XYZ file of C-alpha atoms in Angstrom:
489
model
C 0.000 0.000 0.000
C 2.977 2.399 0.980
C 4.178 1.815 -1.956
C 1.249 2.455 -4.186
C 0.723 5.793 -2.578
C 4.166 7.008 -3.716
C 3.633 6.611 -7.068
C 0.176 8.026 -6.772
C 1.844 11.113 -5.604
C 5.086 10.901 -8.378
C 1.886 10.984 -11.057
C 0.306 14.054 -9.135
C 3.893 16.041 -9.141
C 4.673 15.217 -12.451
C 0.871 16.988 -13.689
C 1.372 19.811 -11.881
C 5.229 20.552 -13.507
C 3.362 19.966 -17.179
C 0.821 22.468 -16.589
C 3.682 25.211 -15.268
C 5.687 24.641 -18.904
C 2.331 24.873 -20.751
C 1.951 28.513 -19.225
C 5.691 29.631 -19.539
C 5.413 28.416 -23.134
C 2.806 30.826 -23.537
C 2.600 33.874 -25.821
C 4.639 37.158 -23.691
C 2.604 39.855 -23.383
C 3.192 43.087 -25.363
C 5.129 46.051 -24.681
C 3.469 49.187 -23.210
C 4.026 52.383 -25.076
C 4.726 55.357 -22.341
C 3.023 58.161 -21.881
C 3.721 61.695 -21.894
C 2.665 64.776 -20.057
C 3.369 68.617 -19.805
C 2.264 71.284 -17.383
C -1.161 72.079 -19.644
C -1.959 71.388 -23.435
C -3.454 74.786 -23.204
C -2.248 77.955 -22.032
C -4.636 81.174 -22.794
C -3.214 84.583 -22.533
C -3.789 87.197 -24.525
C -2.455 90.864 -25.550
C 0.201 91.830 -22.532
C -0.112 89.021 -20.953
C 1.125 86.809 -23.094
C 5.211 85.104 -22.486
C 8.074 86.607 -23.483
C 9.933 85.104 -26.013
C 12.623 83.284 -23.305
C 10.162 80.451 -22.161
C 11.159 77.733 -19.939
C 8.857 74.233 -20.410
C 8.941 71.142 -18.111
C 7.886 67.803 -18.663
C 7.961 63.801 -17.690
C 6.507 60.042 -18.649
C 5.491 56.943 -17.276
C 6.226 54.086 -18.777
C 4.161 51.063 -16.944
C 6.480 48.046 -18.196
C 9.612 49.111 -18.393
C 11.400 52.469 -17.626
C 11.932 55.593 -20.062
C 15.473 55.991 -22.252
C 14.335 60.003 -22.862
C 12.739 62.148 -24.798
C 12.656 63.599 -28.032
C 11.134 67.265 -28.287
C 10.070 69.039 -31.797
C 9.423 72.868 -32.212
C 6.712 74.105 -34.137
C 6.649 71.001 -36.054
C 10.419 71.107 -36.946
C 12.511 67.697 -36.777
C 12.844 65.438 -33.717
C 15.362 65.877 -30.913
C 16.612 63.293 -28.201
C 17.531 64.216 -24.784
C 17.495 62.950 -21.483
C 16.206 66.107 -19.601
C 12.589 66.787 -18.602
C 13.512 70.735 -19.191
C 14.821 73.567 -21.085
C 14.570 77.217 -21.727
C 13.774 78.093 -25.363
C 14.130 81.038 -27.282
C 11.318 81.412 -29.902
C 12.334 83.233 -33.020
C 9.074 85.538 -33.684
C 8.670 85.953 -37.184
C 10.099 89.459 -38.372
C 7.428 91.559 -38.254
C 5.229 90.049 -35.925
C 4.891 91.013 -32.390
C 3.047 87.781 -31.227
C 3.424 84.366 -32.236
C 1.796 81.096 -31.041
C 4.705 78.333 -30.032
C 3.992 74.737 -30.142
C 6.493 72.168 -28.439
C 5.647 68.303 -28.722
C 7.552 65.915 -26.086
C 7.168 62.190 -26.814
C 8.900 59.990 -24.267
C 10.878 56.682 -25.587
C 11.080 53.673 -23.400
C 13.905 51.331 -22.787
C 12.995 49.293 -25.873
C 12.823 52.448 -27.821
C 9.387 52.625 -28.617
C 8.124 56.077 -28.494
C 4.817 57.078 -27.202
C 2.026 57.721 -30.258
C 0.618 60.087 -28.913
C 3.226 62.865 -28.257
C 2.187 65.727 -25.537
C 1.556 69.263 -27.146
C 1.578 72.453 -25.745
C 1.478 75.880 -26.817
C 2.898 79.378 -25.590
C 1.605 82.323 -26.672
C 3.986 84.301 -26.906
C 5.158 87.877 -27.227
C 7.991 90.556 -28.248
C 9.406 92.507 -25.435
C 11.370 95.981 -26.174
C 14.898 95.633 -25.278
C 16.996 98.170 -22.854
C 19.979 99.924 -23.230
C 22.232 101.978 -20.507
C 25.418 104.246 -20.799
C 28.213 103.227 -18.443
C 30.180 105.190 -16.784
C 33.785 104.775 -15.015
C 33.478 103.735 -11.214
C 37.142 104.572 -10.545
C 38.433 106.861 -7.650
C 39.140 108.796 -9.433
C 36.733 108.196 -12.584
C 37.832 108.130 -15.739
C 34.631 110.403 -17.349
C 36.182 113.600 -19.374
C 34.316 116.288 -19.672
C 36.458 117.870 -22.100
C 38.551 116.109 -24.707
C 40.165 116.336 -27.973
C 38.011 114.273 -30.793
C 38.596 110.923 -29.916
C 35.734 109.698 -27.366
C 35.309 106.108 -25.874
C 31.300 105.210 -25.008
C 30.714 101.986 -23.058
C 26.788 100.872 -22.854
C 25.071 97.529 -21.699
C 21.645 96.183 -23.560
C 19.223 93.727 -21.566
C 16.379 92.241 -23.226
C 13.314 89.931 -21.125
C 13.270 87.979 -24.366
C 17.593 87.307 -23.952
C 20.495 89.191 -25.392
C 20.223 87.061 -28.575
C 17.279 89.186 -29.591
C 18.951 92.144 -29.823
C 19.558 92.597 -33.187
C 21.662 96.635 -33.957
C 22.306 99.748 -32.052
C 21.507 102.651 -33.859
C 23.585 105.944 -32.938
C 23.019 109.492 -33.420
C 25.668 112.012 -32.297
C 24.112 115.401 -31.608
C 20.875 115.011 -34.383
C 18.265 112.448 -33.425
C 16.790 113.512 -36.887
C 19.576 112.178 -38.714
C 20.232 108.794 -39.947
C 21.441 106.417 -37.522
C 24.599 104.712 -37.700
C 24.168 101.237 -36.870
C 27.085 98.613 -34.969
C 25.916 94.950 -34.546
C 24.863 93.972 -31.280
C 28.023 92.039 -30.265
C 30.008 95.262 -29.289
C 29.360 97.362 -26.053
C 31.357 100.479 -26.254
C 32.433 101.911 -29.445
C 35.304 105.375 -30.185
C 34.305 108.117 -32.055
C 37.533 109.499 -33.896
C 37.420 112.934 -35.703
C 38.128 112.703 -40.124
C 39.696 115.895 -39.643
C 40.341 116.870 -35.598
C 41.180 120.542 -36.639
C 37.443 121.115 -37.997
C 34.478 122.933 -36.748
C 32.351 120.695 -37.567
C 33.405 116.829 -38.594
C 32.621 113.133 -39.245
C 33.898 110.288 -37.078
C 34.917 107.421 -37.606
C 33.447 104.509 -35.548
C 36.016 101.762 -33.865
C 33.818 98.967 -31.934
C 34.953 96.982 -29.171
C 37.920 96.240 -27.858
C 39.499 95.495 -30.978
C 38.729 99.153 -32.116
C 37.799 97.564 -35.714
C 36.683 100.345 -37.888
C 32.630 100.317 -38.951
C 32.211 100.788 -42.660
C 31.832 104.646 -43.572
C 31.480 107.939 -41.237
C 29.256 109.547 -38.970
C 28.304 113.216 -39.395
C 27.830 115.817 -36.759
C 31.137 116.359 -34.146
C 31.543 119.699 -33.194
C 34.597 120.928 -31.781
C 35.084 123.541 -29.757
C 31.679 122.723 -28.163
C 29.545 120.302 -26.156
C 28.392 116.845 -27.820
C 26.068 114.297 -26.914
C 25.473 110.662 -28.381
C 22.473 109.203 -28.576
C 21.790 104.895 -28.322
C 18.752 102.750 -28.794
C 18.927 98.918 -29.066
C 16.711 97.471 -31.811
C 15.736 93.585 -31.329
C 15.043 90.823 -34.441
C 11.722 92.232 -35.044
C 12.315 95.817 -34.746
C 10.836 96.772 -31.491
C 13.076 99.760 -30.061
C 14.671 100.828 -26.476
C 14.072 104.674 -25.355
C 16.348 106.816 -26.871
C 18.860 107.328 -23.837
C 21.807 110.259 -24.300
C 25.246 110.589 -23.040
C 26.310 113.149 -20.727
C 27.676 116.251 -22.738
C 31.577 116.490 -22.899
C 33.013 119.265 -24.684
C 35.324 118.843 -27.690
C 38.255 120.526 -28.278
C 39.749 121.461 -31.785
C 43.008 120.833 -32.453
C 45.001 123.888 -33.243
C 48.577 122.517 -33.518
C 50.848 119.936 -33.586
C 52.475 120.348 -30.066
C 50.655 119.471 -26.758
C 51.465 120.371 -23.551
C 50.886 117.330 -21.330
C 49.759 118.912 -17.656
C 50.641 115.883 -14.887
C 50.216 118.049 -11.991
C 47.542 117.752 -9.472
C 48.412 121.086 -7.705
C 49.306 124.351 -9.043
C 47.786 123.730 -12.515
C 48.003 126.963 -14.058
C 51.008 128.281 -12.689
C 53.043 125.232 -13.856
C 51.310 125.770 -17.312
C 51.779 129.365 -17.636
C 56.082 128.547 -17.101
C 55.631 126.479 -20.202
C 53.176 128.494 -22.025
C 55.231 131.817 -21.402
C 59.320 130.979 -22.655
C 57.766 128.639 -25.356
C 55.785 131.961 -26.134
C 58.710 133.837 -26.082
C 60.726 131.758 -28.123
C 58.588 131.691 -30.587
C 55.723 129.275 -30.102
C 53.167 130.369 -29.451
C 50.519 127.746 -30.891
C 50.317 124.832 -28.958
C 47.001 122.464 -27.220
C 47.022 121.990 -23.199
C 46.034 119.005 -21.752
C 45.641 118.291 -18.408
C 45.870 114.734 -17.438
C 45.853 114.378 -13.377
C 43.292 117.626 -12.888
C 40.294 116.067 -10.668
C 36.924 117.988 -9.961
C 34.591 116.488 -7.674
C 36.189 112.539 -7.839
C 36.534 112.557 -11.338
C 39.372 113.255 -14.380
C 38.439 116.501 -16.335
C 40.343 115.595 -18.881
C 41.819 112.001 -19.420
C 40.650 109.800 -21.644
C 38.217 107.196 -20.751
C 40.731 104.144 -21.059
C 44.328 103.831 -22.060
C 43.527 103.229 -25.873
C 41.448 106.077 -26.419
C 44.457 108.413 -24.479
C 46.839 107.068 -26.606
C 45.045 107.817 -29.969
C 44.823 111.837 -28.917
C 48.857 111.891 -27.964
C 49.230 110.783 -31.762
C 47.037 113.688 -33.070
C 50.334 115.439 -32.055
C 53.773 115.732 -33.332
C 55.017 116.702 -30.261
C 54.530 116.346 -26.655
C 55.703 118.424 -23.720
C 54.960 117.069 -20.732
C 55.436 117.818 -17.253
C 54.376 116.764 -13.830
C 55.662 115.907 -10.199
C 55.477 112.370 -9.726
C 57.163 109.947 -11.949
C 55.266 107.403 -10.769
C 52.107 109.081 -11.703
C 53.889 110.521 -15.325
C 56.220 107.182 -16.680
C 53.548 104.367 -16.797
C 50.635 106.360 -18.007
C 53.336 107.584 -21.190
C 54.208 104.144 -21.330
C 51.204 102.987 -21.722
C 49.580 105.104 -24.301
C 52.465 106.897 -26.761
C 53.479 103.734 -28.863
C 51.010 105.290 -31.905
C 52.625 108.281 -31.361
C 55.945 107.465 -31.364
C 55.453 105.119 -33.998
C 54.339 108.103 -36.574
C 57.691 109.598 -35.356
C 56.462 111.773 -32.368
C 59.440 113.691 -30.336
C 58.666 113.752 -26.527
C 60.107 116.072 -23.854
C 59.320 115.105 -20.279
C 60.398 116.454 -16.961
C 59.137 114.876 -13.675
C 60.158 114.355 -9.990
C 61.767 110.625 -9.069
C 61.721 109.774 -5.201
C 64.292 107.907 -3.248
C 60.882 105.304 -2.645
C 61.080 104.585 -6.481
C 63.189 101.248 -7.342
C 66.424 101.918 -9.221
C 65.105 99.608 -12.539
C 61.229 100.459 -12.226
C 59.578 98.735 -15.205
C 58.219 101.925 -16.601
C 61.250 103.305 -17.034
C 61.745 100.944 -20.128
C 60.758 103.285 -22.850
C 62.876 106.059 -21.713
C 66.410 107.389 -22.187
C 66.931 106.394 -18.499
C 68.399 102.720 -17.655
C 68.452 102.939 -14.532
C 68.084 105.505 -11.473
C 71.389 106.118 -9.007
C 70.616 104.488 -5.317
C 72.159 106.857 -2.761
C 74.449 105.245 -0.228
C 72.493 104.292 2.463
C 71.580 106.081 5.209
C 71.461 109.168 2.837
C 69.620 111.135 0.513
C 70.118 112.928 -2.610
C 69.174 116.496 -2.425
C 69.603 119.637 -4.125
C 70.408 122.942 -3.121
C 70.189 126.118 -3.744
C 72.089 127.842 -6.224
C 73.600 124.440 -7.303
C 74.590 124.629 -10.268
C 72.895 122.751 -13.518
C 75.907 121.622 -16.275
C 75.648 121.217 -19.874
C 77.415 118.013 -20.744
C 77.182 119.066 -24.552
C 78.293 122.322 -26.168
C 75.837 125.076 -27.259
C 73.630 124.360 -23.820
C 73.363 126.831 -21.551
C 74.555 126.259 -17.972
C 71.202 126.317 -15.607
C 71.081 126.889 -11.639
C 68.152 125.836 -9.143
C 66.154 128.536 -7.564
C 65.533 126.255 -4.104
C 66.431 123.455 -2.100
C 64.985 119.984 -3.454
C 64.314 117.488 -0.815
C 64.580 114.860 -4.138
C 66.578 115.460 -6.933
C 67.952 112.037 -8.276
C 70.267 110.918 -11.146
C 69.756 108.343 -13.455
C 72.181 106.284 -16.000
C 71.760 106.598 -19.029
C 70.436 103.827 -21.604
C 72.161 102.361 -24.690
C 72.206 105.294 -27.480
C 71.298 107.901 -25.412
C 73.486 110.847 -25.122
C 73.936 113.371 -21.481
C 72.822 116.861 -21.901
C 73.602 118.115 -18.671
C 74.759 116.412 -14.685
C 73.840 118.466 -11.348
C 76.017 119.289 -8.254
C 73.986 117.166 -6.355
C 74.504 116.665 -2.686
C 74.249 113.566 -0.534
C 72.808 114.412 2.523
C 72.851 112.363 5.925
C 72.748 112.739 9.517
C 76.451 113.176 9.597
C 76.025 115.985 7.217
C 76.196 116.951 3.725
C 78.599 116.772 0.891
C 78.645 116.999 -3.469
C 78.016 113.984 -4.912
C 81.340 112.331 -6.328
C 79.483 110.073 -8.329
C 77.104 109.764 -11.698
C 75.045 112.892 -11.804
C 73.261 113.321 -15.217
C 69.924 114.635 -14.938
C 69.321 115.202 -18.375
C 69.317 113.104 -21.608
C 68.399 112.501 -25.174
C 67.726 109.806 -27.549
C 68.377 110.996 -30.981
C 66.330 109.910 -34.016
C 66.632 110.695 -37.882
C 69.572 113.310 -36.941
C 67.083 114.886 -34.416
C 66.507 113.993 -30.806
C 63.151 112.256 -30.769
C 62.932 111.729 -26.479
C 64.681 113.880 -23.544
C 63.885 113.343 -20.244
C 64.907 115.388 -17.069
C 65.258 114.273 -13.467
C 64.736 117.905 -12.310
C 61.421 120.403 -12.983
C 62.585 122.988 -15.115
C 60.611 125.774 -13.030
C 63.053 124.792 -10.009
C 66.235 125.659 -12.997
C 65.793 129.249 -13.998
C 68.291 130.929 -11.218
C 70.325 132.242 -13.933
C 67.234 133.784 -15.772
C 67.782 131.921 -19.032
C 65.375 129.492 -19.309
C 64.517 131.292 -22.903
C 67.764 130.360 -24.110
C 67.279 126.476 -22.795
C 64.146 126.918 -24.214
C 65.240 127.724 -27.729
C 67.723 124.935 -27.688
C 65.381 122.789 -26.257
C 62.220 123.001 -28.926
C 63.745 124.470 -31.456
C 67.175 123.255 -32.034
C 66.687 119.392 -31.172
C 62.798 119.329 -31.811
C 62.741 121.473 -34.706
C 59.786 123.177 -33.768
């Protein structure tokens, strides 16, 4: 019986494993397509209310069997996209022309099988053109670099916004002085552009326009600089479909003509006029009388009267000139700012007098004495200073140079050595002063030399202010040797 009732139960197991492989034989079931889904499938808003043209859309699937590879998007009914993200921002192109537009997206999601979903979600955006904005901008320096008078070369900086993004913006359009006029128009890309005088010893001038950093020249002029008087520029932005920004203006600056070919380079912050008139009087009396003023370090109220709005613009005025004359008390404030913006000029041949104050604090190979006559400045011995005093006597090195004197004690007043070609005009009985007294100098003493050029001198540089050199009362003589003789003027 035992036995019997084994095999009974062998027959019952073996039934039951038959019936299991008869439904894992079976037909699999079929694959699910996923779904899709967006925020809405309709979105009514009308007139003002409608989007701007920058339009973030979100979406997601389901898929019940399986799990979803991504998505592929299509705008407006445009080809197919994959990607794996359930968002993006979009920036609908409105028609040119048009100030609304309807945008459609459709999302389909794709499962891990790739099977897409058939019936893709759809939404629409209505959607509409927003004005762009434009802004001048203005130095935030201390101080500022904002002239308020300047020869005709002029740097503008401006920023554009736009709701619907930058990449809307399509042109500036211009105007200088005559919103009637024409507008010049620069692409959107640039953000400042220089307005350079056709003929800088006009009353009344085109410019040309350099863009950008690059300073690439726009194609043709623009009309309307007046020198000798105030000028204003005028911006708007214009976006792909021509809707407009205010018309915003700059603050006036005043223009001055050029009259010459020598400029006197003012790099004092004290004393302006005084310093000016020494210059302006023995070059008057030797003869030149026509020459420009410029006064570089002059500050009213936080904020440069005079120089340029950047480096490149500054050095584009020094090469309207032949000649510069400049003179200030503080090498450190005079050397680097030259440096920096008189390679055009020097380049077109430009001859360059310059006359400045150098402190014991200064370092004896300063960088920005590169350009210069000078290769290096003389370190006193220590514990001592160089000085000068009065009555000490200033002597020409070279024949035909009259012999100068100093009309007060200098608490500064330090030699240099002179670079490779570069000739001494004149050394000073300096004295080295300490706290176990005072004593000439035995040692190199130039303070005055020249780099010659074409058979003329084309840069002489002093160590010593000329004002503080006229105790023998013959400053017209230096003068005349000076500008005339070695600059030819």
């Amino acid at each position: 019986m035992k036995q019997a009732g084994n095999f009974l139960l062998i027959l019952l197991l073996i039934g039951i494993f038959s019936s299991c492989k008869d439904d894992i034989a079976g037909s699999p079931t079929a694959n699910i397509p996923p779904e899709t889904y967006t925020v809405a499938d309709t979105i009514v808003r009308v007139g003002s209310d409608r989007f701007t043209s920058r339009i973030t859309v979100r979406w997601w699937g389901d898929d019940p069997d399986g799990y979803l590879a991504g998505f592929e998007i299509s705008q407006d009914g445009g080809p197919w996209s994959f990607t794996t993200r359930q968002d993006s921002v979009f920036l609908v192109e409105i028609p040119p022309g048009q100030d609304t537009f309807d945008f459609i997206l459709h999302v389909r999601a794709i499962d891990n099988d790739g099977v897409q979903d058939p019936t893709p979600a759809i939404i629409a955006y209505p959607v509409k053109n927003s004005a762009p904005l434009v802004a001048f901008q203005y130095s935030g320096g201390s101080p500022a670099r904002n002239p308020v008078k300047t020869f005709p070369v002029i740097k503008y900086f401006w920023e554009a916004t736009d709701p619907d993004g930058f990449a809307n913006i399509d042109h500036f359009e211009l105007y200088l002085n005559d919103t009637t006029s024409a507008p010049f128009i620069i692409d959107a890309v640039f953000s400042s552009a220089t307005l350079k005088a056709v003929n800088p010893e006009a009353a009344l001038t085109d410019v040309e326009v350099l863009t950008g950093s690059s300073l690439i020249p726009e194609p043709g002029t623009m009309p309307g600089l007046r020198t000798n008087d105030s000028n204003v520029l005028y911006i708007r932005a214009v976006d792909q479909v021509g809707a407009t920004s205010p018309l915003i203006s700059s603050y006036s600056i005043y223009v001055k003509r050029v009259v010459s070919k020598v400029l006197l380079v003012n790099a004092y912050s004290t004393n302006l006029q005084q310093r000016e008139d020494f210059y302006l009087n023995h070059l008057g009396a030797t003869g030149i009388s026509n020459v420009d003023t410029l006064r570089v370090s002059e500050v009213v109220a936080g904020n440069y009267t005079s120089l340029a709005a950047d480096n490149p613009t500054q050095e584009m005025i020094f090469a309207l000139f032949d000649v510069l004359i400049w003179f200030g008390s503080e090498a450190t404030t005079s050397l680097p700012m030259a440096q920096r913006t008189t390679d055009q000029f020097f380049n077109a041949g430009g001859k360059m007098f310059i006359a400045t104050n150098y402190s014991s604090a200064i370092e004896e190979q300063a960088n920005f004495l590169d350009f210069t006559p000078i290769d290096s400045l003389v370190e006193p011995p220590a514990g001592s200073q160089f000085r000068l005093a009065n009555d000490a006597r200033i002597i020409p090195v070279l024949t035909g140079w009259p012999e100068l004197k100093s009309v007060q004690i200098l608490s500064s007043a330090r030699p240099f050595y002179e670079a490779a070609n570069t000739t001494a005009i004149y050394t000073a009985e300096i004295t080295q002063s300490s706290s176990s007294g005072a004593n000439i100098w035995p040692g190199h003493s130039t303070i005055m030399a020249k780099r010659p050029a074409s058979g003329q001198s084309n840069f002489i540089i002093s160590s010593l202010e000329l004002h503080n050199l006229d105790g023998n009362g013959n400053m017209q003589q230096f003068f005349q040797r000076l500008f005339v003789d070695e600059f030819g003027l």
